[in-house]
Each structure stands twice: as structure tokens, then as C-alpha cells.
Short mmCIF file of N, CA, C and O and ligand atoms in Angstrom, two decimals:
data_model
loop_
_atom_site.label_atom_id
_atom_site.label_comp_id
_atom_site.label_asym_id
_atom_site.label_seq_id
_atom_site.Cartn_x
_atom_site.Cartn_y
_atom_site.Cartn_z
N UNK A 1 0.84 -1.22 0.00
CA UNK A 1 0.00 0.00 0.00
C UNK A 1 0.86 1.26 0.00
O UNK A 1 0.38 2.33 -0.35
N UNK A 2 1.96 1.16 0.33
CA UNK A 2 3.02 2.45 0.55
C UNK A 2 3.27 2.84 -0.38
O UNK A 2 2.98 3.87 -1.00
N UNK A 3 4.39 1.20 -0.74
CA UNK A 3 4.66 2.21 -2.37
C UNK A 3 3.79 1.90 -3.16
O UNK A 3 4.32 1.03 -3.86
N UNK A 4 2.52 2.10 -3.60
CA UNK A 4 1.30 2.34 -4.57
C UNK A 4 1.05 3.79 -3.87
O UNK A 4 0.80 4.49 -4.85
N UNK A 5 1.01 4.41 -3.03
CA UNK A 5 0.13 5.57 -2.70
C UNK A 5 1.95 6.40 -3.20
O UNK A 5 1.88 7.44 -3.87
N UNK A 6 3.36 5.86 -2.85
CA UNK A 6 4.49 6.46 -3.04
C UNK A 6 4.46 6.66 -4.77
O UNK A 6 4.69 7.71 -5.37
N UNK A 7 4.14 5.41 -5.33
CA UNK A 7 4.27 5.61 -6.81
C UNK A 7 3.30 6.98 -7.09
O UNK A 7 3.71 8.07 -7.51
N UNK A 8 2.21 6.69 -6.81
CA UNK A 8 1.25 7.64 -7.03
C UNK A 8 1.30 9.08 -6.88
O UNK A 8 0.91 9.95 -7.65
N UNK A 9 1.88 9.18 -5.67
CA UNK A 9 2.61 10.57 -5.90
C UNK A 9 3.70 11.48 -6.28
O UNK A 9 3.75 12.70 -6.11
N UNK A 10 4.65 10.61 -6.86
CA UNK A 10 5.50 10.93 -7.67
C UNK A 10 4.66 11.28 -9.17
O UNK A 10 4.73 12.32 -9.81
N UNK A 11 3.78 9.90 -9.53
CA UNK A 11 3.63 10.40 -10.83
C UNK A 11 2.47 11.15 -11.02
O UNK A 11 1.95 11.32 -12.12
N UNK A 12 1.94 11.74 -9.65
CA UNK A 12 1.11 13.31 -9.79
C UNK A 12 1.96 14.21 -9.69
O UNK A 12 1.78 15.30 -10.22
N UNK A 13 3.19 13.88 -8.91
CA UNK A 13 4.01 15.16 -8.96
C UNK A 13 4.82 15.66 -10.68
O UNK A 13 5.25 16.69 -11.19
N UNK A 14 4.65 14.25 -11.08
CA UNK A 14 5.53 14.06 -12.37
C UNK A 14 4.46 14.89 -13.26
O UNK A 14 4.90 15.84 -13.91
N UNK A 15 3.24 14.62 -13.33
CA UNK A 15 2.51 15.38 -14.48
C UNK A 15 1.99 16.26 -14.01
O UNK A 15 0.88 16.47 -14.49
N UNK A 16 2.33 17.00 -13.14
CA UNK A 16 2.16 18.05 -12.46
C UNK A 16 3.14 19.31 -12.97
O UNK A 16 2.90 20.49 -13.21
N UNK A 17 4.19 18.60 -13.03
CA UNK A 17 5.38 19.42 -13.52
C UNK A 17 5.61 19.41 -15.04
O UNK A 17 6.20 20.37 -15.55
N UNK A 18 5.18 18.34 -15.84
CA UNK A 18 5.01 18.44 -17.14
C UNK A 18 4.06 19.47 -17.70
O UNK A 18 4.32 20.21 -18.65
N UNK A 19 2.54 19.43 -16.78
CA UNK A 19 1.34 20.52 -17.28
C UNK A 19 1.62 21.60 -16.65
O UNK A 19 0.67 22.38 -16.71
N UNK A 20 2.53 22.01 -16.03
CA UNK A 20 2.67 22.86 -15.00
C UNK A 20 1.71 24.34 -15.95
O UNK A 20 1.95 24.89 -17.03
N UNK A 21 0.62 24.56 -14.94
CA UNK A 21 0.19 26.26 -15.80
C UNK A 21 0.63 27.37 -15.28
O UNK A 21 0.91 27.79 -14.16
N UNK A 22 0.63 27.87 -16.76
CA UNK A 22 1.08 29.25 -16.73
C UNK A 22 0.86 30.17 -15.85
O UNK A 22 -0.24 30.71 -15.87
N UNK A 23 1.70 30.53 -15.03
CA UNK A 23 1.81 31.74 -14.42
C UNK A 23 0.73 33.34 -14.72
O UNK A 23 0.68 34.12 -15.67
N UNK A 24 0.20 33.28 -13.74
CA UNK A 24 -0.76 34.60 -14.35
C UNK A 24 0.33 35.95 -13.94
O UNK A 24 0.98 36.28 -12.94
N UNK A 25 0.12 36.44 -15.18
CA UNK A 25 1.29 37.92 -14.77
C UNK A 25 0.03 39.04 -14.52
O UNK A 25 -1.05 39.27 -15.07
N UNK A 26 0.85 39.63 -13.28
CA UNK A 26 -0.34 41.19 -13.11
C UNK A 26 0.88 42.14 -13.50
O UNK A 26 2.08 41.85 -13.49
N UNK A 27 0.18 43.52 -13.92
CA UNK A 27 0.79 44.95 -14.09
C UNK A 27 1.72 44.86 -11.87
O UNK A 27 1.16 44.56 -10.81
N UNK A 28 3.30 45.31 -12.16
CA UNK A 28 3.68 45.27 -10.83
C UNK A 28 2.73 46.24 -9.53
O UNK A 28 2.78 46.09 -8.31
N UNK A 29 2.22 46.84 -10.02
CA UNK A 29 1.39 47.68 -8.77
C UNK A 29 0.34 46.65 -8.38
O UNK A 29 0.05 46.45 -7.20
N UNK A 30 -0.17 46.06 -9.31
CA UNK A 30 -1.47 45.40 -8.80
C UNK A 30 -0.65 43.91 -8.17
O UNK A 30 -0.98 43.79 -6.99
N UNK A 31 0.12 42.97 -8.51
CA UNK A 31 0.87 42.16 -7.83
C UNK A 31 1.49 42.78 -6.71
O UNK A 31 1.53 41.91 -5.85
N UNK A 32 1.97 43.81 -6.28
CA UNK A 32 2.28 44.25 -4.82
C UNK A 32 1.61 44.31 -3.86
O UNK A 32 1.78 43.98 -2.69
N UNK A 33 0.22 45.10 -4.82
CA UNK A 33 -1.33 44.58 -4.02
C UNK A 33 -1.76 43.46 -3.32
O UNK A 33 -2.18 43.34 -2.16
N UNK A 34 -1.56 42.55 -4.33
CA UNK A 34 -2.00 41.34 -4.45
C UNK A 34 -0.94 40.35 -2.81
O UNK A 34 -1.17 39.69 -1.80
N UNK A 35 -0.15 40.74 -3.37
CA UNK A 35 1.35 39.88 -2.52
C UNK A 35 1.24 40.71 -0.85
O UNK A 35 1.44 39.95 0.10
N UNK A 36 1.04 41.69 -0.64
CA UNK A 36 0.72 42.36 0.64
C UNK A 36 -0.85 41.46 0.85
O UNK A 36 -1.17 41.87 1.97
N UNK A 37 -1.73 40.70 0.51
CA UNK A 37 -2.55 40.89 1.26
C UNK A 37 -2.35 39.27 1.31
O UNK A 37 -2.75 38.65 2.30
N UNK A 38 -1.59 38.45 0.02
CA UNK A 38 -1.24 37.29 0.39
C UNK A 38 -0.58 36.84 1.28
O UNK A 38 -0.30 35.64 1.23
N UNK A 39 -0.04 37.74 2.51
CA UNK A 39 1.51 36.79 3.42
C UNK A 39 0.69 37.20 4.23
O UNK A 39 1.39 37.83 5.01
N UNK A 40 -0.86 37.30 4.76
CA UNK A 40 -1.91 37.49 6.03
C UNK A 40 -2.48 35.25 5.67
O UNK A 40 -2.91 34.43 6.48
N UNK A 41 -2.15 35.10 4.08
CA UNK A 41 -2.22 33.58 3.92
C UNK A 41 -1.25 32.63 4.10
O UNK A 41 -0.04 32.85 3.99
N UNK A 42 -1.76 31.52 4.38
CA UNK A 42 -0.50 30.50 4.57
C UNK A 42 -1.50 28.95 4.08
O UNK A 42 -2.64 28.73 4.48
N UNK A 43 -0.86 28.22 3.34
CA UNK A 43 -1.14 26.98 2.97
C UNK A 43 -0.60 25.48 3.28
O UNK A 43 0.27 24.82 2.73
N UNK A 44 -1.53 25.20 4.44
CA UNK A 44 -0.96 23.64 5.16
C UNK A 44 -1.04 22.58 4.32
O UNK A 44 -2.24 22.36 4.16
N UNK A 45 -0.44 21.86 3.75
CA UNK A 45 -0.11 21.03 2.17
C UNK A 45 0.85 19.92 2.56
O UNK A 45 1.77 20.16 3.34
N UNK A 46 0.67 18.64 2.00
CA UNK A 46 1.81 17.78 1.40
C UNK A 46 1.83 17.87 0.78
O UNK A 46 0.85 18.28 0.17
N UNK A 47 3.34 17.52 0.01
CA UNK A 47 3.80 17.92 -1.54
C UNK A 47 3.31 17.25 -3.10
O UNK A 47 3.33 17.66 -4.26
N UNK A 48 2.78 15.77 -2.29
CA UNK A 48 2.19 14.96 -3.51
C UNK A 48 0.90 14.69 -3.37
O UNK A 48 0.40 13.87 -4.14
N UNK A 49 -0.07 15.42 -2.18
CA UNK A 49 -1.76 15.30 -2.47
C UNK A 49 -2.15 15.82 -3.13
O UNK A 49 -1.87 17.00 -3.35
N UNK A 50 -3.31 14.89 -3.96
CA UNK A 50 -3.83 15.57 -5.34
C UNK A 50 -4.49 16.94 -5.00
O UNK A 50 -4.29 17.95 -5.68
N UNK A 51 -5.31 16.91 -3.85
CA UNK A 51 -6.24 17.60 -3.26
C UNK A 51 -5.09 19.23 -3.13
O UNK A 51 -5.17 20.27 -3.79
N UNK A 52 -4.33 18.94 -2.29
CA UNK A 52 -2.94 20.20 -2.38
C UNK A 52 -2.41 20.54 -4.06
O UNK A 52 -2.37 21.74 -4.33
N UNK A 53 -2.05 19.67 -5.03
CA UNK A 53 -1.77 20.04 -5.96
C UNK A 53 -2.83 20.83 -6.79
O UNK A 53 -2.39 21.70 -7.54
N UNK A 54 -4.03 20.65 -6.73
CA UNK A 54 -5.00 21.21 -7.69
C UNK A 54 -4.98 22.57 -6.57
O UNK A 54 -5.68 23.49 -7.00
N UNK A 55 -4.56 22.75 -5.71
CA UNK A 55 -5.11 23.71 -4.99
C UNK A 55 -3.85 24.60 -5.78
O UNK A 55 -4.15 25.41 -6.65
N UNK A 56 -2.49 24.38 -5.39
CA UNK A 56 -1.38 24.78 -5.65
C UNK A 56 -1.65 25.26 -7.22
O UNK A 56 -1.43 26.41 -7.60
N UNK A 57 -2.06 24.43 -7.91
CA UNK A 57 -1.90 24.89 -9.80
C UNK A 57 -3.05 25.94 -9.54
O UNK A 57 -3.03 26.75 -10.47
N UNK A 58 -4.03 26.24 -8.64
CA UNK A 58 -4.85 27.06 -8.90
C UNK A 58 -4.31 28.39 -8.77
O UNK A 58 -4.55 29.36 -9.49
N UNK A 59 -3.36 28.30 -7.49
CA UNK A 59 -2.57 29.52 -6.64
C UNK A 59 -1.94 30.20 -8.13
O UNK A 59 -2.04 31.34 -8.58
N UNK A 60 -1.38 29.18 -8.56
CA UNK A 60 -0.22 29.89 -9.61
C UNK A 60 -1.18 30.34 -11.25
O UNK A 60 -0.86 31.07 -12.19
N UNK A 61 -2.15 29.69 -11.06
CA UNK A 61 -2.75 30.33 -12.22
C UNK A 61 -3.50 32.00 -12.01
O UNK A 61 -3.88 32.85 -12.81
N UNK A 62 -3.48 31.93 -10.43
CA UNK A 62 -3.91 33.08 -9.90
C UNK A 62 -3.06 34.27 -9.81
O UNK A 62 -3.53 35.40 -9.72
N UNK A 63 -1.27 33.90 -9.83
CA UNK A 63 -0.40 34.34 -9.65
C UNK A 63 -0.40 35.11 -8.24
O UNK A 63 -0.15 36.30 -8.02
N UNK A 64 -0.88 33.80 -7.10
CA UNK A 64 -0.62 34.09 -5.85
C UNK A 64 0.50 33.48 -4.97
O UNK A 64 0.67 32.29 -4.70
N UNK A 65 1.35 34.75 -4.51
CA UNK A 65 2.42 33.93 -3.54
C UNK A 65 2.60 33.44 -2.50
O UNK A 65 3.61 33.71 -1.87
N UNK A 66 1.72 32.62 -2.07
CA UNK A 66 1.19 32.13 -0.37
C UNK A 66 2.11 31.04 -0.14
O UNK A 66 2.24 30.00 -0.79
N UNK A 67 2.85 31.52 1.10
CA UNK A 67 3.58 30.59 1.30
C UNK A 67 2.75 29.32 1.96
O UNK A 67 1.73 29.27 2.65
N UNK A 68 3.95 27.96 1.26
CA UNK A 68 3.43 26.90 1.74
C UNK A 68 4.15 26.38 3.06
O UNK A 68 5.36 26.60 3.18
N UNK A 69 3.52 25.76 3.97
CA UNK A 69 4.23 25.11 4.88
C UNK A 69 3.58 23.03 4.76
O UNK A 69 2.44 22.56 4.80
N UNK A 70 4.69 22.49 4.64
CA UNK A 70 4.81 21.21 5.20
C UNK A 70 4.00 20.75 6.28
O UNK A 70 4.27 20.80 7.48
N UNK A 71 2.96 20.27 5.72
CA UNK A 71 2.28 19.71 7.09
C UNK A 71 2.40 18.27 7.99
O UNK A 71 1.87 17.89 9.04
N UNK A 72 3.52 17.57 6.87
CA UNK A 72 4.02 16.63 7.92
C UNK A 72 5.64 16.80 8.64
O UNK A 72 6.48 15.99 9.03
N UNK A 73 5.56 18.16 8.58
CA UNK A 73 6.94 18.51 9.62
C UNK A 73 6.33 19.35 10.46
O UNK A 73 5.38 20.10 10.26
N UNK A 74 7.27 19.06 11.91
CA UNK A 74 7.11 20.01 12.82
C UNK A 74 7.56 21.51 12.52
O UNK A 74 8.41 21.76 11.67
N UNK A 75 7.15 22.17 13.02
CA UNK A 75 5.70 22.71 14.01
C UNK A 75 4.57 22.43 12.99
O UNK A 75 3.45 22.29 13.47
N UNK A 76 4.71 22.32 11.48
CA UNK A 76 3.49 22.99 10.79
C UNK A 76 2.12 21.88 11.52
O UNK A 76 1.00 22.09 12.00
N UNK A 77 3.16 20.44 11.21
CA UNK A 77 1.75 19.29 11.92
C UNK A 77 0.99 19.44 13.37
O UNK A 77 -0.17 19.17 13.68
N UNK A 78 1.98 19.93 14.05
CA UNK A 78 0.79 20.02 15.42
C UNK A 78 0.35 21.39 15.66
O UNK A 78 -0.35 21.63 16.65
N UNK A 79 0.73 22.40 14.76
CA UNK A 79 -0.11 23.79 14.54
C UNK A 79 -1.26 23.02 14.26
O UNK A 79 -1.96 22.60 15.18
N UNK A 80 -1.56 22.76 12.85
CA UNK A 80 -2.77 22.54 12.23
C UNK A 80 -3.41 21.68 12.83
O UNK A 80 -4.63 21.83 12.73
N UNK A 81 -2.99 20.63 13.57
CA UNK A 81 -3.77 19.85 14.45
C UNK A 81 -4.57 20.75 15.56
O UNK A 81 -5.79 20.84 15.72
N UNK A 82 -3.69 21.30 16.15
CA UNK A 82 -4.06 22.21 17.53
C UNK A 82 -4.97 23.29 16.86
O UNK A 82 -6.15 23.25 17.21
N UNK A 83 -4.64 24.25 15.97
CA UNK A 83 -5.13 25.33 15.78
C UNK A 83 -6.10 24.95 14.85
O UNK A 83 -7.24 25.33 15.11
N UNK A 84 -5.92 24.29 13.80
CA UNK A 84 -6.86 24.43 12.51
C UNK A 84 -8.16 22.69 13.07
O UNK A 84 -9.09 22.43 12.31
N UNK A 85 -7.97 21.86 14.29
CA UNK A 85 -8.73 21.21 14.61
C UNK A 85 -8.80 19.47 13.82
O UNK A 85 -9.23 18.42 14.30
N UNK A 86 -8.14 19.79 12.35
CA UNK A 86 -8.07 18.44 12.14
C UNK A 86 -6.64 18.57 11.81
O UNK A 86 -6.03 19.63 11.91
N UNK A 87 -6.00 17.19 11.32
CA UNK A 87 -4.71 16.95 10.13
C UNK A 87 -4.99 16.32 8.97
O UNK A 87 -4.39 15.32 8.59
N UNK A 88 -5.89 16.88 8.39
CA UNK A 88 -5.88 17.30 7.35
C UNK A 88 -5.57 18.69 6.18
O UNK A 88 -5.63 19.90 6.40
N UNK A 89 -5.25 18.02 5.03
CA UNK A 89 -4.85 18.99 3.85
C UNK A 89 -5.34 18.89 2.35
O UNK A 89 -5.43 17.73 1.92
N UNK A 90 -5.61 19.71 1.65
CA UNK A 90 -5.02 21.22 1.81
C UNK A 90 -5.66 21.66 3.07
O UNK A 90 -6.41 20.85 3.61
N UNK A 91 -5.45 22.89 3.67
CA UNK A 91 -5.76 23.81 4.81
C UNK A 91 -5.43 25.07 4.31
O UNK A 91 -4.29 25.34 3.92
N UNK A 92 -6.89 26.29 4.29
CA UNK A 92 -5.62 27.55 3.95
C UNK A 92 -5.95 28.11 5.15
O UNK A 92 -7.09 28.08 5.60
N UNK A 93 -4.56 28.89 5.97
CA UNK A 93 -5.28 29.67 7.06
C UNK A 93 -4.89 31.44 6.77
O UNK A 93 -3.90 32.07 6.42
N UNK A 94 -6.52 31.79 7.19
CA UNK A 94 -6.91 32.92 6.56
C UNK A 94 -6.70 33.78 8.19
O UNK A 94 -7.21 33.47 9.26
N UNK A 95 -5.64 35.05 7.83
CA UNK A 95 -5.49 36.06 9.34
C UNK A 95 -6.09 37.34 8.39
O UNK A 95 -5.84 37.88 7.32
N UNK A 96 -7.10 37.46 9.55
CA UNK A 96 -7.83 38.84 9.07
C UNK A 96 -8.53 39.25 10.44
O UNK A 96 -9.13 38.46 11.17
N UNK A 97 -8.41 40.35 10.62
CA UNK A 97 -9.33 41.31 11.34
C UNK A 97 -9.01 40.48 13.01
O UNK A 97 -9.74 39.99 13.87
N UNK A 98 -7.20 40.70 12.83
CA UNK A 98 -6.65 40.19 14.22
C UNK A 98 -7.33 38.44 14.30
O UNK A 98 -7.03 37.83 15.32
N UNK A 99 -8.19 37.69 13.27
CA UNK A 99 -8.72 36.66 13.99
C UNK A 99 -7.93 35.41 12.72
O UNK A 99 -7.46 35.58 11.59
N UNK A 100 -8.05 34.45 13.42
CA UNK A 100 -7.36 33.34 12.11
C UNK A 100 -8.55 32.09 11.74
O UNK A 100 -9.16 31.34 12.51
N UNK A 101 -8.60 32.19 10.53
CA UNK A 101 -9.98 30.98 10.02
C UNK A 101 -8.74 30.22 9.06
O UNK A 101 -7.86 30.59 8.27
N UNK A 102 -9.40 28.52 9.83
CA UNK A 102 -8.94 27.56 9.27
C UNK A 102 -9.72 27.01 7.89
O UNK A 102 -10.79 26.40 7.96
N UNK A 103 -9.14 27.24 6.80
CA UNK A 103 -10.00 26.29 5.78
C UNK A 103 -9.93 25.56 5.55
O UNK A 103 -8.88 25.68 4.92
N UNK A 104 -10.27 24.15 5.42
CA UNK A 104 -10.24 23.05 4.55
C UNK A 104 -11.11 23.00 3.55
O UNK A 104 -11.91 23.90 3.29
N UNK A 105 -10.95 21.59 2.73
CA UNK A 105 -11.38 21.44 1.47
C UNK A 105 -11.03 22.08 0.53
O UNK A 105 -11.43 23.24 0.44
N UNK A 106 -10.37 21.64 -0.26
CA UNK A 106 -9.58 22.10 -1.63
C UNK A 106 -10.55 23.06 -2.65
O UNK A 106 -10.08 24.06 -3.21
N UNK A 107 -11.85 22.66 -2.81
CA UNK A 107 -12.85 23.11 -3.60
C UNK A 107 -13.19 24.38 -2.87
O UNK A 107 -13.40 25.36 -3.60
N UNK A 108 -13.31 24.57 -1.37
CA UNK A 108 -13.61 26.06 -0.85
C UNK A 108 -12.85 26.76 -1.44
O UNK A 108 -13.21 27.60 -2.27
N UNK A 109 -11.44 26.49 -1.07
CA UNK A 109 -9.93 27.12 -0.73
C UNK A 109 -9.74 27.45 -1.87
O UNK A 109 -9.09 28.50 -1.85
N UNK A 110 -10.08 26.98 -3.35
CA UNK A 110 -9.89 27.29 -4.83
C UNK A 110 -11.29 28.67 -4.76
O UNK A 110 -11.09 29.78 -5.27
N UNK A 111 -12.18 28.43 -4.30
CA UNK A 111 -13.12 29.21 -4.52
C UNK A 111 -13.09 30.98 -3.75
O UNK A 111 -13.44 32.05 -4.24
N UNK A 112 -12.55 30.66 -2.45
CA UNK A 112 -12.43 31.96 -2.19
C UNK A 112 -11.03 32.89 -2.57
O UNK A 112 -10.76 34.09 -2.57
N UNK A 113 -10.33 31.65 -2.90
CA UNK A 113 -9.07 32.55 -3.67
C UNK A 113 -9.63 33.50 -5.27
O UNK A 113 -9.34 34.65 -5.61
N UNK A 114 -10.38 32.61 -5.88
CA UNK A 114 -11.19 33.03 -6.73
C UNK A 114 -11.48 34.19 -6.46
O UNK A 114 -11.05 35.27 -6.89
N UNK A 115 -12.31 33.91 -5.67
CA UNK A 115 -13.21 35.23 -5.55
C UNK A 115 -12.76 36.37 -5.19
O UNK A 115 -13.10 37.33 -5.87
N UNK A 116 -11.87 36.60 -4.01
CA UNK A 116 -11.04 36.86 -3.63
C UNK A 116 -9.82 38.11 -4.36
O UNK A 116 -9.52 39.23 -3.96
N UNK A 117 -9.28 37.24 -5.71
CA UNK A 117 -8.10 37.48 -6.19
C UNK A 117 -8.48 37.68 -7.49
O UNK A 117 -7.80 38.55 -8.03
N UNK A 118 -9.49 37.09 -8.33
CA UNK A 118 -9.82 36.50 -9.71
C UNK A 118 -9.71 38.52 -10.34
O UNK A 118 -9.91 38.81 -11.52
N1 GSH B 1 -12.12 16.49 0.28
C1 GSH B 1 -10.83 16.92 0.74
C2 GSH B 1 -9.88 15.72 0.74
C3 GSH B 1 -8.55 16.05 1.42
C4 GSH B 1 -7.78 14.78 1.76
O1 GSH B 1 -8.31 13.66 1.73
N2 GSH B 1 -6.52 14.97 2.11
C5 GSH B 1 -5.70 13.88 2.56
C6 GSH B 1 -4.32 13.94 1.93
S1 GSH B 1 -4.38 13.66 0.19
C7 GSH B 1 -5.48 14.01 4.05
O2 GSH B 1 -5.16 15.06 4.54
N3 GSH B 1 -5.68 12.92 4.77
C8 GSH B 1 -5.44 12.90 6.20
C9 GSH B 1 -4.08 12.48 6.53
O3 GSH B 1 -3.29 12.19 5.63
O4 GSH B 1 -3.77 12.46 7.71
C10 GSH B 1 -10.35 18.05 -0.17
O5 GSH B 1 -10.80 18.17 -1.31
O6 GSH B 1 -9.54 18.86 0.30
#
């Protein structure tokens, strides 16, 4: 079962990097915009879940720079356990208005970036 879920994520990571999409370019004023309101985001991720990768190709089609953190290394794993309530990923955690919201589900997390950023 290991290496089938190990194969498996190599070769999502593999055609991941073959389709890799294009980078959305903004005019630099509006990406400074954009990048100041992105580092209030942070994205709890492993590197080969499909669920994290579709999230990730969405980021970059958005041309958003949210940093990612490792959620099976310490601290990021028992942050998100403790703070965000499960360990699960993707996770985006959203700091706004002094307060922090945990997201899960890949399909939200694509959607309010959307909305959001689009
Ligand atoms: N429906 C969720 C599925 C997320 C999911 O199943 N993530 C897996 C990794 S691919 C996970 O975190 N499983 C719990 C674990 O590995 O501890 C989504 O779309 O985000």
C-alpha cells in the first residue's frame, strides 16, 4: 500500500510538472497589491496530495504567492492539528481582522481565492 500511494505521488508530482500552468502575470502595482494581502495567507499542504496540488496549480494560475508550509513537519503538523482542529490537507489559514480561520477542502480554498483574487 506504501509504495502504490508512493508511486502515485510521484507520478502526480511528475505530471504536475510536465502541465505545469502558466503563471498569471499582473501589471507590478497590482501584484504588490495582491502579494501584501497574500503573506496574512499561509497553505498547510503535502507535496504529492492531489487535493494540495490542484489547490497549488490554482494559486499559480492566480499568480498568488502564499507561502506553503509542510504539514508533515514540525511545528506545521501540530499547529494545524491544535489550531486548525483536524490533520488534514489542503488547509488555507486565513489572518484577518486580528482573527485566524482555518479552511479546509480544496474546492472552498480554490473558490475563495477566486473570488477573492480573480
Ligand atoms: N475532500 C478533501 C480531501 C482532502 C484529503 O483527503 N486529504 C488527505 C491527503 S491527500 C489528508 O489530509 N488525509 C489525512 C491524513 O493524511 O492524515 C479536499 O478536497 O480537500
Amino acid at each position: 500500500m506504501f509504495i502504490i500511494r508512493w508511486f502515485l505521488g510521484r507520478l502526480i508530482l511528475l505530471l504536475n510538472f510536465i502541465f505545469t500552468p502558466k503563471k498569471r502575470k499582473r501589471p507590478q502595482g497590482e501584484q504588490t497589491t495582491v502579494d501584501a494581502a497574500t503573506q496574512y495567507l499561509a497553505l498547510y499542504q503535502y507535496k504529492a496530495c492531489p487535493f494540495c496540488v490542484k489547490v497549488r496549480r490554482s494559486m499559480r494560475k492566480q499568480g498568488l504567492n502564499i507561502v506553503l508550509l509542510d504539514a508533515k513537519q514540525a511545528p506545521h503538523k501540530d499547529t494545524l492539528l491544535d489550531q486548525g482542529g483536524y490533520a488534514k490537507v489542503p488547509c488555507l489559514r486565513i489572518e484577518e481582522n486580528g482573527d485566524t480561520r482555518w479552511m479546509y477542502e480544496s474546492s472552498d480554498i480554490i473558490d475563495y481565492l477566486d473570488k477573492r483574487f480573480a
